[in-house]
Amino acid sequence: MNNRPLLVQALNREPLTRPPVWLMRQAGRYQASYRAIKSRHSFLEICRSADIAYEVSMLPVTEFDMDAAIVFADILLPLEGLGVTIDFAPGPHIANPIKKPEDIENLVVSEYDAYSIVPKVISRLKDTLACGESPKAVLGFAGAPWTLACYLIEHGPYKGFQGVPVFAEQHPQAMQTLLDQLTTTTIGYLAAQIAGGADAVQIFDTWGGLLDEESYRRFSLPYITRVINAVQTTDTPVILYVNGSSHLLETMEESGAKCLSLDWRTDPSDALARLKSETVIQGNLDPVSLFAPPALRTQKVRSMLENFSARPGYIANLGHGILQETPESAVLDLINQVKSYSPDIACKPVVRL
Ligand code: CP3
């Protein structure tokens, strides 16, 4: 009997009877149970307590039976290890942003709690989820160096980060120093999560799609590739998500990531034609679909599954993080629909008597 999590089998492109499913940002404010915890603790308190972060990471698994738990944390937390002060209200706020190239020199590498808390939460999740008849995967994650630089440079309120590519062109040397530092930090952070037992890790390049291909090759791809080369082993594949990346699919593939997570605007047939067969695909339901009337929602989920499920390793997911106002009933329906999906049934013409 094969007793490894379905998601791990998918990442190894093993034949499966149905795709595994989990959702980006699956633990959070759309859940009544999370809101109840948030009424007692701030977001940072949750992230800084291994007990509460564990409890929150487990919510989507217990409530919706997701095929994976993703550790509850934030991409911006490791910046505290560079002497950056972060708060969430709930949007991120950085007290000491980079306003000029010289500020980059003031970043200091220091001990940071996330390095111990996040791996600890991952090990606890593994202890709970790795055994039993249907074990579940445990995922770690980090932000891409470019996306982290975006938050550091464009000191909120965040209005689309257009100033960041401008800063990068005006101060290429300083930008490289910053991206190098963020790469080192990210490698250490992900390596600790993998040592804690993560089955796979996802890199979020939420603002990578701001860049055209040439700029992406200068400011994002080389750093992501370094992270992947340092942490991706046969046992811990890397999933790469770049938001707004229809123009970057082949470039993303060059990073060496085992799996690409497609954003919701990426056309499925275009992606299938462009990506190499060994690249695993994850995604890409529009998060807004979960607000559609039930019949339309079901149709959208089915069309995602019909488009991708024949592809070895395919992982069902959204094309970006779940939205705060999403009805929990729609999430449950989505998960149930993926779990009961069978290509044979879906393809059979409806016979009317
Ligand atoms: O997926 C999960 O369940 C794990 C948790 C997770 C959070 N942030 C918790 C969170 C993950 C994977 C992230 C990643 C993250 N954080 C990204 C990349 C993913 C993406 O959506 O593109 C980015 C860009 C951030 C930065 C960030 N953190 C923003 C922009 C915000 C505010 C906007 C928002 O969604 O509220 C946060 C805060 C944050 N991170 C919250 C949560 C649950 C909300 C805080 C709260 O509950 O008060």
CSV table of C-alpha atoms and ligand atoms in Angstrom, one decimal:
chain,number,residue,atom,x,y,z
A,1,MET,CA,0.0,0.0,0.0
A,2,ASN,CA,1.2,3.5,-0.9
A,3,ASN,CA,1.0,5.4,2.3
A,4,ARG,CA,2.5,8.7,1.3
A,5,PRO,CA,0.4,11.9,1.1
A,6,LEU,CA,-1.4,12.3,-2.2
A,7,LEU,CA,0.3,15.7,-2.8
A,8,VAL,CA,3.7,14.2,-2.4
A,9,GLN,CA,2.8,11.5,-4.9
A,10,ALA,CA,1.5,14.2,-7.3
A,11,LEU,CA,4.7,16.1,-7.0
A,12,ASN,CA,6.5,12.9,-8.1
A,13,ARG,CA,4.1,12.6,-11.0
A,14,GLU,CA,2.8,9.2,-9.9
A,15,PRO,CA,-0.5,8.1,-11.3
A,16,LEU,CA,-3.4,9.0,-9.1
A,17,THR,CA,-7.2,8.4,-9.1
A,18,ARG,CA,-7.9,12.1,-8.4
A,19,PRO,CA,-5.9,15.3,-8.0
A,20,PRO,CA,-4.9,16.4,-4.5
A,21,VAL,CA,-6.4,19.8,-3.4
A,22,TRP,CA,-5.4,22.6,-1.1
A,23,LEU,CA,-5.9,26.4,-1.3
A,24,MET,CA,-3.4,29.2,-1.1
A,25,ARG,CA,-4.0,31.2,2.1
A,26,GLN,CA,-6.3,28.4,3.2
A,27,ALA,CA,-6.1,29.4,6.9
A,28,GLY,CA,-7.5,32.9,7.5
A,29,ARG,CA,-10.3,35.3,7.9
A,30,TYR,CA,-12.9,33.6,5.7
A,31,GLN,CA,-13.1,31.0,8.5
A,32,ALA,CA,-15.4,31.7,11.5
A,33,SER,CA,-13.0,29.6,13.6
A,34,TYR,CA,-10.0,31.8,12.6
A,35,ARG,CA,-12.0,34.9,13.3
A,36,ALA,CA,-12.8,33.6,16.8
A,37,ILE,CA,-9.0,33.0,17.5
A,38,LYS,CA,-8.3,36.5,16.0
A,39,SER,CA,-10.7,38.0,18.5
A,40,ARG,CA,-8.4,36.9,21.3
A,41,HIS,CA,-4.9,37.3,19.6
A,42,SER,CA,-3.3,39.6,17.0
A,43,PHE,CA,-2.0,38.1,13.8
A,44,LEU,CA,1.6,38.5,15.0
A,45,GLU,CA,0.7,36.8,18.3
A,46,ILE,CA,-0.6,33.9,16.4
A,47,CYS,CA,2.5,33.7,14.3
A,48,ARG,CA,4.8,33.9,17.3
A,49,SER,CA,3.2,31.2,19.3
A,50,ALA,CA,3.9,27.6,18.1
A,51,ASP,CA,0.8,26.4,19.8
A,52,ILE,CA,-1.6,28.9,18.2
A,53,ALA,CA,0.1,28.8,14.8
A,54,TYR,CA,-0.3,25.0,14.9
A,55,GLU,CA,-3.9,25.2,15.9
A,56,VAL,CA,-4.6,27.7,13.0
A,57,SER,CA,-2.7,25.7,10.4
A,58,MET,CA,-4.8,22.7,11.3
A,59,LEU,CA,-8.2,24.5,10.9
A,60,PRO,CA,-8.5,24.0,7.1
A,61,VAL,CA,-7.5,20.3,7.4
A,62,THR,CA,-10.1,19.6,10.1
A,63,GLU,CA,-12.9,21.7,8.6
A,64,PHE,CA,-12.5,21.0,4.9
A,65,ASP,CA,-10.2,17.9,4.8
A,66,MET,CA,-7.7,19.6,2.6
A,67,ASP,CA,-4.9,17.3,1.3
A,68,ALA,CA,-2.2,19.5,2.8
A,69,ALA,CA,-1.6,21.9,5.7
A,70,ILE,CA,0.5,25.0,5.1
A,71,VAL,CA,2.3,26.3,8.1
A,72,PHE,CA,0.6,29.5,9.4
A,73,ALA,CA,3.1,32.4,9.1
A,74,ASP,CA,3.7,35.2,6.7
A,75,ILE,CA,6.2,35.9,3.9
A,76,LEU,CA,7.3,39.1,5.6
A,77,LEU,CA,8.3,37.5,9.0
A,78,PRO,CA,11.9,36.6,8.1
A,79,LEU,CA,12.5,40.3,7.4
A,80,GLU,CA,12.6,40.8,11.2
A,81,GLY,CA,15.9,38.8,11.0
A,82,LEU,CA,17.3,41.7,9.0
A,83,GLY,CA,16.4,44.3,11.7
A,84,VAL,CA,13.1,45.3,9.9
A,85,THR,CA,10.2,46.1,12.1
A,86,ILE,CA,6.9,44.8,10.8
A,87,ASP,CA,3.3,45.2,11.8
A,88,PHE,CA,0.0,44.1,10.3
A,89,ALA,CA,-3.1,46.2,10.6
A,90,PRO,CA,-4.1,43.9,8.9
A,91,GLY,CA,-2.1,45.0,5.8
A,92,PRO,CA,1.6,45.0,6.3
A,93,HIS,CA,3.4,48.0,7.7
A,94,ILE,CA,7.1,48.3,7.8
A,95,ALA,CA,8.4,50.9,10.3
A,96,ASN,CA,11.9,51.2,8.7
A,97,PRO,CA,11.5,50.8,4.9
A,98,ILE,CA,14.3,51.3,2.4
A,99,LYS,CA,13.9,54.9,1.1
A,100,LYS,CA,17.4,55.3,-0.4
A,101,PRO,CA,20.2,52.9,-1.5
A,102,GLU,CA,22.2,53.6,1.7
A,103,ASP,CA,19.4,52.2,3.8
A,104,ILE,CA,20.3,48.8,2.4
A,105,GLU,CA,23.7,49.0,4.2
A,106,ASN,CA,21.9,49.3,7.5
A,107,LEU,CA,20.2,45.9,7.3
A,108,VAL,CA,21.7,43.7,9.9
A,109,VAL,CA,21.6,39.9,10.0
A,110,SER,CA,20.3,38.8,13.4
A,111,GLU,CA,18.8,35.9,15.2
A,112,TYR,CA,15.1,35.6,14.5
A,113,ASP,CA,12.3,33.7,16.1
A,114,ALA,CA,10.6,32.5,12.9
A,115,TYR,CA,13.6,30.4,12.3
A,116,SER,CA,12.7,28.3,15.3
A,117,ILE,CA,8.9,28.7,15.5
A,118,VAL,CA,8.0,28.0,11.9
A,119,PRO,CA,10.0,24.7,11.7
A,120,LYS,CA,8.6,23.7,15.1
A,121,VAL,CA,5.0,24.2,13.9
A,122,ILE,CA,5.9,22.1,10.8
A,123,SER,CA,7.3,19.2,12.9
A,124,ARG,CA,4.1,19.2,15.0
A,125,LEU,CA,1.9,19.3,11.9
A,126,LYS,CA,4.0,16.4,10.5
A,127,ASP,CA,3.5,14.4,13.8
A,128,THR,CA,-0.2,14.8,13.4
A,129,LEU,CA,-0.7,14.4,9.7
A,130,ALA,CA,2.0,12.1,8.4
A,131,CYS,CA,0.5,8.9,9.9
A,132,GLY,CA,-2.8,7.1,9.5
A,133,GLU,CA,-4.6,5.7,6.5
A,134,SER,CA,-4.7,8.9,4.5
A,135,PRO,CA,-1.6,11.0,5.5
A,136,LYS,CA,-1.6,14.7,4.5
A,137,ALA,CA,1.3,16.8,3.3
A,138,VAL,CA,2.8,19.6,5.2
A,139,LEU,CA,3.9,22.6,3.3
A,140,GLY,CA,6.4,25.4,4.2
A,141,PHE,CA,6.7,28.7,2.2
A,142,ALA,CA,8.6,31.9,1.7
A,143,GLY,CA,8.4,35.0,-0.4
A,144,ALA,CA,10.6,35.4,-3.4
A,145,PRO,CA,13.5,37.9,-2.9
A,146,TRP,CA,11.9,40.3,-5.5
A,147,THR,CA,8.6,40.3,-3.7
A,148,LEU,CA,10.2,40.8,-0.3
A,149,ALA,CA,12.2,43.7,-1.8
A,150,CYS,CA,8.9,45.2,-3.0
A,151,TYR,CA,7.5,45.4,0.5
A,152,LEU,CA,10.8,46.8,1.9
A,153,ILE,CA,11.1,49.5,-0.7
A,154,GLU,CA,7.5,50.6,-1.3
A,155,HIS,CA,6.7,51.6,2.3
A,156,GLY,CA,2.9,51.5,2.5
A,157,PRO,CA,0.2,52.4,1.8
A,158,TYR,CA,0.9,49.9,-1.0
A,159,LYS,CA,-0.4,51.2,-4.3
A,160,GLY,CA,0.8,48.6,-6.8
A,161,PHE,CA,4.6,48.7,-6.2
A,162,GLN,CA,5.3,50.6,-9.5
A,163,GLY,CA,8.1,52.5,-7.6
A,164,VAL,CA,10.1,49.4,-7.1
A,165,PRO,CA,11.1,48.6,-10.7
A,166,VAL,CA,12.0,52.3,-10.9
A,167,PHE,CA,14.3,52.0,-7.8
A,168,ALA,CA,15.8,48.9,-9.3
A,169,GLU,CA,16.7,50.6,-12.6
A,170,GLN,CA,18.0,53.7,-10.8
A,171,HIS,CA,20.1,51.8,-8.2
A,172,PRO,CA,21.1,48.4,-9.8
A,173,GLN,CA,24.0,47.9,-7.5
A,174,ALA,CA,22.1,48.5,-4.3
A,175,MET,CA,19.2,46.4,-5.6
A,176,GLN,CA,21.6,43.5,-6.2
A,177,THR,CA,23.0,43.8,-2.7
A,178,LEU,CA,19.5,43.8,-1.3
A,179,LEU,CA,18.3,40.8,-3.4
A,180,ASP,CA,21.5,38.9,-2.5
A,181,GLN,CA,20.8,39.4,1.2
A,182,LEU,CA,17.2,38.4,0.8
A,183,THR,CA,18.3,35.3,-1.1
A,184,THR,CA,20.6,34.2,1.8
A,185,THR,CA,17.8,34.9,4.3
A,186,THR,CA,15.3,32.9,2.3
A,187,ILE,CA,17.6,29.9,1.8
A,188,GLY,CA,18.2,29.8,5.6
A,189,TYR,CA,14.5,30.1,6.3
A,190,LEU,CA,13.4,27.4,3.9
A,191,ALA,CA,16.2,25.1,4.8
A,192,ALA,CA,15.0,25.3,8.5
A,193,GLN,CA,11.4,24.5,7.4
A,194,ILE,CA,12.7,21.5,5.4
A,195,ALA,CA,14.8,20.3,8.3
A,196,GLY,CA,11.5,20.6,10.4
A,197,GLY,CA,9.9,18.1,8.0
A,198,ALA,CA,8.1,20.1,5.2
A,199,ASP,CA,7.1,17.8,2.4
A,200,ALA,CA,7.4,20.6,-0.1
A,201,VAL,CA,7.8,24.4,0.0
A,202,GLN,CA,6.2,27.1,-2.0
A,203,ILE,CA,7.8,30.3,-3.1
A,204,PHE,CA,5.4,33.2,-3.5
A,205,ASP,CA,6.5,35.8,-6.1
A,206,THR,CA,3.4,37.9,-5.7
A,207,TRP,CA,4.8,41.0,-7.5
A,208,GLY,CA,7.0,39.2,-10.1
A,209,GLY,CA,4.3,39.8,-12.7
A,210,LEU,CA,5.1,43.6,-12.6
A,211,LEU,CA,8.3,42.8,-14.6
A,212,ASP,CA,8.6,42.1,-18.3
A,213,GLU,CA,10.6,39.0,-19.2
A,214,GLU,CA,13.9,40.8,-19.5
A,215,SER,CA,13.6,42.6,-16.1
A,216,TYR,CA,12.3,39.3,-14.5
A,217,ARG,CA,15.5,37.7,-15.7
A,218,ARG,CA,17.6,40.4,-14.0
A,219,PHE,CA,15.6,41.0,-10.8
A,220,SER,CA,13.8,37.9,-9.8
A,221,LEU,CA,14.7,34.7,-11.7
A,222,PRO,CA,18.4,34.4,-10.7
A,223,TYR,CA,17.6,34.8,-7.0
A,224,ILE,CA,14.7,32.3,-7.1
A,225,THR,CA,17.0,29.9,-9.0
A,226,ARG,CA,19.6,30.2,-6.3
A,227,VAL,CA,17.0,29.5,-3.6
A,228,ILE,CA,15.8,26.4,-5.5
A,229,ASN,CA,19.2,25.1,-6.2
A,230,ALA,CA,20.0,25.4,-2.5
A,231,VAL,CA,16.9,23.8,-1.1
A,232,GLN,CA,15.2,21.5,-3.7
A,233,THR,CA,16.1,17.9,-3.2
A,234,THR,CA,14.4,14.8,-4.5
A,235,ASP,CA,12.4,14.7,-1.2
A,236,THR,CA,11.4,18.3,-1.0
A,237,PRO,CA,10.2,19.8,-4.2
A,238,VAL,CA,9.7,23.5,-4.7
A,239,ILE,CA,6.4,25.0,-6.0
A,240,LEU,CA,6.8,28.4,-7.6
A,241,TYR,CA,3.9,30.8,-7.7
A,242,VAL,CA,4.3,34.1,-9.7
A,243,ASN,CA,1.2,36.3,-9.8
A,244,GLY,CA,0.4,37.8,-13.2
A,245,SER,CA,2.8,35.5,-15.0
A,246,SER,CA,1.2,34.5,-18.3
A,247,HIS,CA,4.1,36.1,-20.0
A,248,LEU,CA,6.7,34.3,-17.9
A,249,LEU,CA,5.8,30.6,-17.9
A,250,GLU,CA,8.9,29.4,-19.7
A,251,THR,CA,11.1,31.7,-17.7
A,252,MET,CA,9.6,30.4,-14.4
A,253,GLU,CA,10.3,26.9,-15.6
A,254,GLU,CA,14.0,27.8,-16.0
A,255,SER,CA,14.2,28.3,-12.2
A,256,GLY,CA,14.1,24.5,-11.9
A,257,ALA,CA,11.0,24.4,-9.7
A,258,LYS,CA,9.4,21.0,-9.8
A,259,CYS,CA,5.9,22.6,-9.8
A,260,LEU,CA,4.5,25.8,-11.2
A,261,SER,CA,1.4,27.3,-9.5
A,262,LEU,CA,-0.5,29.2,-12.3
A,263,ASP,CA,-2.4,32.4,-11.6
A,264,TRP,CA,-6.1,32.5,-12.5
A,265,ARG,CA,-5.6,34.6,-15.7
A,266,THR,CA,-3.3,32.0,-17.3
A,267,ASP,CA,-5.1,30.2,-20.1
A,268,PRO,CA,-5.0,26.4,-19.4
A,269,SER,CA,-4.5,25.3,-22.9
A,270,ASP,CA,-1.8,27.9,-23.5
A,271,ALA,CA,0.0,26.7,-20.3
A,272,LEU,CA,-0.3,23.1,-21.3
A,273,ALA,CA,1.2,23.8,-24.7
A,274,ARG,CA,4.0,25.9,-23.4
A,275,LEU,CA,5.2,23.9,-20.3
A,276,LYS,CA,7.5,20.9,-20.4
A,277,SER,CA,5.7,17.6,-19.6
A,278,GLU,CA,7.9,17.0,-16.5
A,279,THR,CA,6.7,20.3,-14.9
A,280,VAL,CA,3.9,19.7,-12.4
A,281,ILE,CA,1.0,22.2,-12.6
A,282,GLN,CA,-1.0,23.6,-9.7
A,283,GLY,CA,-4.0,25.9,-9.9
A,284,ASN,CA,-5.7,27.9,-11.2
A,285,LEU,CA,-9.3,28.6,-10.3
A,286,ASP,CA,-10.2,32.3,-10.1
A,287,PRO,CA,-10.7,33.0,-6.3
A,288,VAL,CA,-13.8,35.0,-7.3
A,289,SER,CA,-15.4,31.9,-8.7
A,290,LEU,CA,-16.2,30.9,-5.1
A,291,PHE,CA,-18.7,33.8,-5.1
A,292,ALA,CA,-20.6,32.6,-8.2
A,293,PRO,CA,-24.0,31.0,-7.9
A,294,PRO,CA,-23.7,27.2,-7.2
A,295,ALA,CA,-24.3,26.0,-10.7
A,296,LEU,CA,-21.8,28.3,-12.3
A,297,ARG,CA,-19.3,27.6,-9.6
A,298,THR,CA,-19.6,23.9,-10.2
A,299,GLN,CA,-19.1,24.4,-13.9
A,300,LYS,CA,-16.0,26.5,-13.3
A,301,VAL,CA,-14.5,23.9,-11.0
A,302,ARG,CA,-15.3,21.1,-13.5
A,303,SER,CA,-13.8,23.0,-16.4
A,304,MET,CA,-10.5,23.5,-14.3
A,305,LEU,CA,-10.5,19.7,-13.6
A,306,GLU,CA,-11.2,18.8,-17.2
A,307,ASN,CA,-8.5,21.1,-18.4
A,308,PHE,CA,-5.7,19.8,-16.2
A,309,SER,CA,-6.5,16.5,-14.5
A,310,ALA,CA,-5.1,14.3,-17.3
A,311,ARG,CA,-1.7,16.0,-16.7
A,312,PRO,CA,0.5,13.8,-14.4
A,313,GLY,CA,0.9,15.4,-11.0
A,314,TYR,CA,-1.8,18.0,-11.4
A,315,ILE,CA,-2.7,19.7,-8.1
A,316,ALA,CA,-6.0,21.5,-7.8
A,317,ASN,CA,-5.8,24.9,-6.2
A,318,LEU,CA,-6.9,28.6,-6.7
A,319,GLY,CA,-5.0,30.9,-9.0
A,320,HIS,CA,-4.2,33.2,-6.0
A,321,GLY,CA,-5.0,33.4,-2.3
A,322,ILE,CA,-8.6,32.8,-1.1
A,323,LEU,CA,-10.5,36.0,-0.6
A,324,GLN,CA,-11.5,37.2,2.9
A,325,GLU,CA,-15.3,37.2,2.2
A,326,THR,CA,-15.4,33.7,0.6
A,327,PRO,CA,-18.4,31.7,1.9
A,328,GLU,CA,-17.1,28.6,3.7
A,329,SER,CA,-19.9,26.5,2.1
A,330,ALA,CA,-18.3,27.3,-1.3
A,331,VAL,CA,-14.9,26.1,-0.1
A,332,LEU,CA,-16.5,22.8,1.1
A,333,ASP,CA,-18.3,22.3,-2.2
A,334,LEU,CA,-15.0,22.9,-4.1
A,335,ILE,CA,-13.1,20.4,-2.0
A,336,ASN,CA,-15.8,17.8,-2.3
A,337,GLN,CA,-16.1,18.3,-6.0
A,338,VAL,CA,-12.4,17.7,-6.6
A,339,LYS,CA,-12.5,14.6,-4.3
A,340,SER,CA,-15.4,13.1,-6.2
A,341,TYR,CA,-14.0,14.0,-9.6
A,342,SER,CA,-13.6,11.1,-12.0
A,343,PRO,CA,-12.6,12.0,-15.6
A,344,ASP,CA,-14.7,9.1,-16.9
A,345,ILE,CA,-17.9,10.4,-15.4
A,346,ALA,CA,-17.1,14.0,-16.4
A,347,CYS,CA,-16.5,13.0,-20.0
A,348,LYS,CA,-19.5,10.8,-20.4
A,349,PRO,CA,-22.3,12.4,-22.3
A,350,VAL,CA,-25.4,12.8,-20.2
A,351,VAL,CA,-27.9,10.2,-21.3
A,352,ARG,CA,-31.5,11.3,-21.0
A,353,LEU,CA,-34.2,8.6,-20.8
B,1,CP3,O1,-1.9,30.0,3.4
B,1,CP3,C1,-2.0,30.0,4.7
B,1,CP3,O2,-3.0,29.5,5.3
B,1,CP3,C2,-0.7,30.4,5.4
B,1,CP3,C3,-0.8,31.8,5.8
B,1,CP3,C4,-0.3,32.9,4.9
B,1,CP3,C5,-0.4,34.2,5.3
B,1,CP3,N1,0.2,35.0,4.4
B,1,CP3,C6,-1.2,34.6,6.5
B,1,CP3,C7,-1.7,36.0,6.6
B,1,CP3,C8,0.5,32.9,3.7
B,1,CP3,C9,0.9,31.7,2.8
B,1,CP3,C10,0.8,34.3,3.4
B,1,CP3,C11,1.6,34.7,2.3
B,1,CP3,C12,1.7,36.1,1.9
B,1,CP3,N2,1.7,37.2,2.8
B,1,CP3,C13,1.8,36.6,0.6
B,1,CP3,C14,2.0,35.8,-0.6
B,1,CP3,C15,0.7,35.2,-1.0
B,1,CP3,C16,-0.2,36.1,-1.8
B,1,CP3,O3,-1.4,36.2,-1.5
B,1,CP3,O4,0.2,36.5,-2.9
B,1,CP3,C17,1.9,38.0,0.7
B,1,CP3,C18,2.0,39.0,-0.4
B,1,CP3,C19,1.8,38.4,2.1
B,1,CP3,C20,1.9,39.7,2.7
B,1,CP3,C21,0.7,40.0,3.5
B,1,CP3,N3,0.4,39.5,4.7
B,1,CP3,C22,-0.3,40.9,3.1
B,1,CP3,C23,-0.4,41.7,1.8
B,1,CP3,C24,-1.3,40.9,4.1
B,1,CP3,C25,-2.5,41.8,4.2
B,1,CP3,C26,-3.5,41.5,3.2
B,1,CP3,C27,-4.4,40.4,3.7
B,1,CP3,O5,-4.5,39.4,3.1
B,1,CP3,O6,-5.0,40.7,4.8
B,1,CP3,C28,-0.8,40.0,5.1
B,1,CP3,C29,-1.5,39.7,6.4
B,1,CP3,C30,-1.9,38.2,6.5
B,1,CP3,N4,-1.1,37.2,6.3
B,1,CP3,C31,-3.1,37.8,7.0
B,1,CP3,C32,-3.1,36.4,7.1
B,1,CP3,C33,-4.1,35.4,7.6
B,1,CP3,C34,-4.3,38.6,7.5
B,1,CP3,C35,-3.9,39.1,8.9
B,1,CP3,C36,-5.0,39.0,9.8
B,1,CP3,O7,-5.6,37.8,10.0
B,1,CP3,O8,-5.3,39.9,10.5
